[in-house]
Short mmCIF file of C-alpha atoms in Angstrom, two decimals:
data_model
loop_
_atom_site.label_atom_id
_atom_site.label_comp_id
_atom_site.label_asym_id
_atom_site.label_seq_id
_atom_site.Cartn_x
_atom_site.Cartn_y
_atom_site.Cartn_z
CA MET A 1 58.95 69.79 -29.33
CA LYS A 2 59.31 68.05 -32.68
CA LEU A 3 59.37 64.33 -31.98
CA ASP A 4 60.35 61.57 -34.36
CA ILE A 5 58.30 58.68 -32.99
CA THR A 6 60.54 56.20 -34.80
CA LYS A 7 63.55 57.13 -32.68
CA ASP A 8 62.74 59.73 -30.00
CA LEU A 9 60.36 57.77 -27.78
CA LEU A 10 62.05 56.28 -24.72
CA GLN A 11 59.74 53.26 -24.70
CA THR A 12 57.87 51.32 -27.38
CA GLU A 13 54.28 52.61 -27.13
CA ILE A 14 52.82 55.76 -28.64
CA PRO A 15 51.38 57.79 -25.72
CA THR A 16 47.64 57.39 -25.35
CA ASN A 17 44.79 58.59 -23.17
CA LYS A 18 44.34 54.94 -22.20
CA TRP A 19 47.37 55.31 -19.91
CA LEU A 20 45.60 57.88 -17.75
CA TRP A 21 43.97 57.17 -14.41
CA LYS A 22 41.20 59.50 -13.29
CA ASP A 23 39.88 60.92 -10.04
CA SER A 24 37.07 58.39 -10.38
CA GLN A 25 39.74 55.78 -9.54
CA PRO A 26 40.71 56.83 -6.00
CA GLU A 27 42.51 53.55 -5.28
CA VAL A 28 45.47 55.02 -7.17
CA ILE A 29 44.82 58.74 -7.63
CA ARG A 30 44.06 59.26 -3.93
CA ASN A 31 46.75 56.91 -2.66
CA GLN A 32 50.06 57.93 -1.11
CA SER A 33 53.01 57.18 -3.38
CA VAL A 34 56.17 55.53 -2.08
CA ASP A 35 59.80 56.49 -2.63
CA VAL A 36 61.71 54.29 -5.07
CA ALA A 37 65.20 52.85 -4.94
CA LEU A 38 68.01 54.16 -7.12
CA PRO A 39 69.03 53.24 -9.69
CA LEU A 40 65.53 52.60 -10.97
CA ASN A 41 64.61 49.01 -11.67
CA GLU A 42 63.11 48.01 -15.02
CA GLU A 43 59.49 48.59 -13.91
CA HIS A 44 60.15 52.05 -12.50
CA THR A 45 62.30 53.02 -15.47
CA LEU A 46 59.37 52.24 -17.75
CA VAL A 47 57.10 54.45 -15.63
CA MET A 48 59.50 57.38 -15.94
CA GLN A 49 59.92 56.81 -19.67
CA LYS A 50 56.15 56.86 -20.15
CA LEU A 51 55.82 60.09 -18.16
CA ILE A 52 58.44 61.76 -20.34
CA ASP A 53 57.09 60.43 -23.62
CA PHE A 54 53.52 61.43 -22.77
CA VAL A 55 54.36 65.03 -21.91
CA ARG A 56 56.71 65.51 -24.85
CA TYR A 57 54.25 63.93 -27.29
CA SER A 58 51.33 65.96 -25.93
CA GLN A 59 53.28 69.20 -26.54
CA ASP A 60 54.10 68.31 -30.16
CA GLY A 61 51.48 70.13 -32.23
CA GLU A 62 52.28 68.23 -35.41
CA LEU A 63 51.99 64.72 -33.97
CA ASN A 64 49.28 65.52 -31.42
CA GLN A 65 46.68 67.32 -33.52
CA LYS A 66 43.17 68.08 -32.31
CA THR A 67 41.76 66.08 -35.21
CA ASN A 68 43.46 62.90 -33.93
CA SER A 69 41.07 60.25 -32.65
CA ASP A 70 43.24 59.95 -29.53
CA TYR A 71 44.13 63.63 -29.04
CA LEU A 72 46.00 64.28 -25.80
CA ARG A 73 45.38 67.42 -23.81
CA PRO A 74 48.78 69.16 -23.82
CA ALA A 75 50.48 68.63 -20.47
CA VAL A 76 53.13 70.64 -18.70
CA GLY A 77 53.65 67.77 -16.30
CA LEU A 78 52.54 64.28 -15.37
CA ALA A 79 52.96 62.34 -12.13
CA ALA A 80 53.33 58.58 -11.79
CA PRO A 81 49.91 57.98 -10.14
CA GLN A 82 48.32 59.46 -13.26
CA ILE A 83 49.51 56.45 -15.24
CA GLY A 84 48.67 53.97 -12.49
CA SER A 85 51.89 53.81 -10.46
CA ASN A 86 51.98 54.96 -6.84
CA THR A 87 55.66 55.79 -7.02
CA ASN A 88 57.13 59.14 -6.06
CA MET A 89 58.06 60.40 -9.53
CA PHE A 90 56.95 63.03 -12.01
CA PHE A 91 58.08 64.79 -15.18
CA VAL A 92 57.60 68.44 -16.14
CA ARG A 93 58.53 70.26 -19.31
CA PHE A 94 58.54 74.04 -19.62
CA GLU A 95 58.63 75.11 -23.25
CA TRP A 96 59.46 78.78 -22.79
CA ASP A 97 60.75 79.38 -26.35
CA GLU A 98 61.47 76.18 -28.24
CA GLU A 99 62.74 77.91 -31.40
CA ASN A 100 65.56 79.44 -29.38
CA GLY A 101 66.14 76.31 -27.33
CA ASP A 102 64.64 77.76 -24.17
CA VAL A 103 63.17 74.56 -22.77
CA GLU A 104 63.54 73.14 -19.26
CA GLU A 105 62.80 69.54 -18.32
CA PHE A 106 62.84 67.89 -14.91
CA ALA A 107 62.35 64.15 -14.38
CA MET A 108 62.07 64.05 -10.62
CA ILE A 109 62.45 60.99 -8.40
CA ASN A 110 61.58 61.10 -4.68
CA PRO A 111 61.02 64.88 -4.70
CA LYS A 112 60.36 66.68 -1.44
CA ILE A 113 59.52 70.28 -0.65
CA ILE A 114 61.95 71.34 2.08
CA ALA A 115 61.01 75.04 2.28
CA GLN A 116 58.20 77.26 1.05
CA SER A 117 57.27 80.91 1.28
CA GLU A 118 54.34 82.39 3.12
CA GLN A 119 53.66 84.46 0.02
CA ILE A 120 50.75 82.95 -1.91
CA THR A 121 50.31 82.84 -5.67
CA TYR A 122 47.72 81.46 -8.06
CA LEU A 123 47.03 81.06 -11.78
CA ASN A 124 44.55 83.58 -13.14
CA GLY A 125 42.68 80.98 -15.17
CA GLY A 126 42.77 78.32 -12.47
CA GLU A 127 44.38 74.92 -12.85
CA GLY A 128 43.49 71.82 -14.82
CA CYS A 129 44.51 68.20 -14.69
CA LEU A 130 44.56 65.23 -17.06
CA SER A 131 43.13 63.09 -14.27
CA VAL A 132 40.12 65.40 -13.88
CA ASP A 133 37.70 65.23 -16.79
CA VAL A 134 35.28 67.84 -15.44
CA ASP A 135 37.21 71.04 -14.78
CA GLN A 136 36.76 72.44 -11.29
CA HIS A 137 36.75 76.23 -11.49
CA GLY A 138 38.23 78.35 -8.76
CA ILE A 139 41.34 79.89 -7.27
CA VAL A 140 44.06 77.40 -6.31
CA PRO A 141 46.36 79.08 -3.75
CA ARG A 142 49.96 77.85 -3.58
CA SER A 143 53.30 79.02 -2.24
CA TYR A 144 55.00 81.53 -4.52
CA LYS A 145 58.49 80.18 -3.77
CA ILE A 146 59.55 76.64 -2.87
CA GLN A 147 62.74 74.68 -2.46
CA VAL A 148 62.69 71.10 -3.68
CA THR A 149 65.18 68.27 -3.31
CA GLY A 150 65.23 65.02 -5.25
CA TYR A 151 67.03 62.98 -7.87
CA GLU A 152 66.88 64.31 -11.42
CA TRP A 153 66.78 61.32 -13.76
CA LEU A 154 67.82 63.04 -16.98
CA THR A 155 71.05 64.46 -15.54
CA GLU A 156 71.53 61.57 -13.08
CA GLN A 157 72.19 63.73 -10.06
CA GLU A 158 70.75 64.80 -6.74
CA VAL A 159 69.43 68.36 -7.05
CA THR A 160 68.15 71.16 -4.86
CA LEU A 161 65.92 73.51 -6.84
CA THR A 162 64.64 76.95 -5.87
CA LEU A 163 61.49 77.66 -7.85
CA ARG A 164 59.24 80.69 -8.08
CA GLY A 165 55.94 81.62 -9.66
CA TYR A 166 54.66 79.37 -12.44
CA GLN A 167 57.38 76.75 -12.02
CA ALA A 168 56.68 76.55 -8.30
CA ILE A 169 52.97 76.09 -8.99
CA VAL A 170 53.58 73.26 -11.46
CA PHE A 171 55.99 71.46 -9.12
CA GLN A 172 53.52 71.71 -6.23
CA HIS A 173 50.71 70.40 -8.45
CA GLU A 174 52.75 67.32 -9.42
CA ILE A 175 54.18 66.68 -5.95
CA GLU A 176 50.67 66.71 -4.49
CA HIS A 177 49.64 64.01 -6.98
CA ASN A 178 52.15 61.79 -5.21
CA HIS A 179 50.43 62.56 -1.91
CA GLY A 180 47.02 61.62 -3.26
CA LYS A 181 45.84 65.23 -3.56
CA LEU A 182 44.28 67.09 -6.49
CA TYR A 183 44.28 70.78 -7.32
CA TYR A 184 40.60 71.24 -6.54
CA ASP A 185 41.19 70.18 -2.94
CA ARG A 186 42.71 73.65 -2.50
CA ILE A 187 39.75 75.58 -3.90
CA ASN A 188 37.63 77.29 -1.23
CA GLN A 189 34.34 75.40 -1.36
CA LYS A 190 32.25 78.28 0.00
CA ASP A 191 33.80 80.91 -2.28
CA PRO A 192 35.75 79.35 -5.19
CA GLN A 193 37.00 82.77 -6.36
CA LEU A 194 38.32 83.79 -2.95
CA THR A 195 41.61 85.69 -3.01
CA GLU A 196 43.45 87.95 -0.62
CA GLU A 197 44.93 91.36 -1.41
CA ASN A 198 48.57 90.28 -1.11
CA TRP A 199 48.28 87.16 -3.25
CA ILE A 200 50.21 87.22 -6.53
CA MET A 201 48.22 86.40 -9.66
CA ILE A 202 50.09 84.77 -12.55
#
């Protein structure tokens, strides 16, 4: 995404690593988030705006260059606890093909998984997280298909989403942040590379 920080940011601050809370701060990262009232009040609106701005900025290769003193690890998604708010919200941005406008964004409020498949999937390279500075290597098993309900802030409507594969993995990762869980909680501690024959690798 090509951002113009003079007009495209939803709030007044340039996104920074200083916003991020880490797994060394369990009072927030390991805490259960609460649902929020709609429409969002001023405080919760600012949280959502920061989530959106952070992810969009982090994906902009021109603004967020590796030579920057405050380089942000590019994020597909970010949940409210990761910026210090135990509210049930997150933002994800899938940049499938930006040149052709193939981008999907979801700013989810009070999301809930209402159905999930028994089929298991996992990312070949494992998962990472902006709230985890030391990567934890291993297979992170998740449901291949999920159904999620919630309020989508960008389109201002209640939605029911059916997600598969990579999108389902990302949504589960962010939703679990709001339950105080991290991706490495799912890694088998005795055998981090454990998989089963019928699991789908992505």
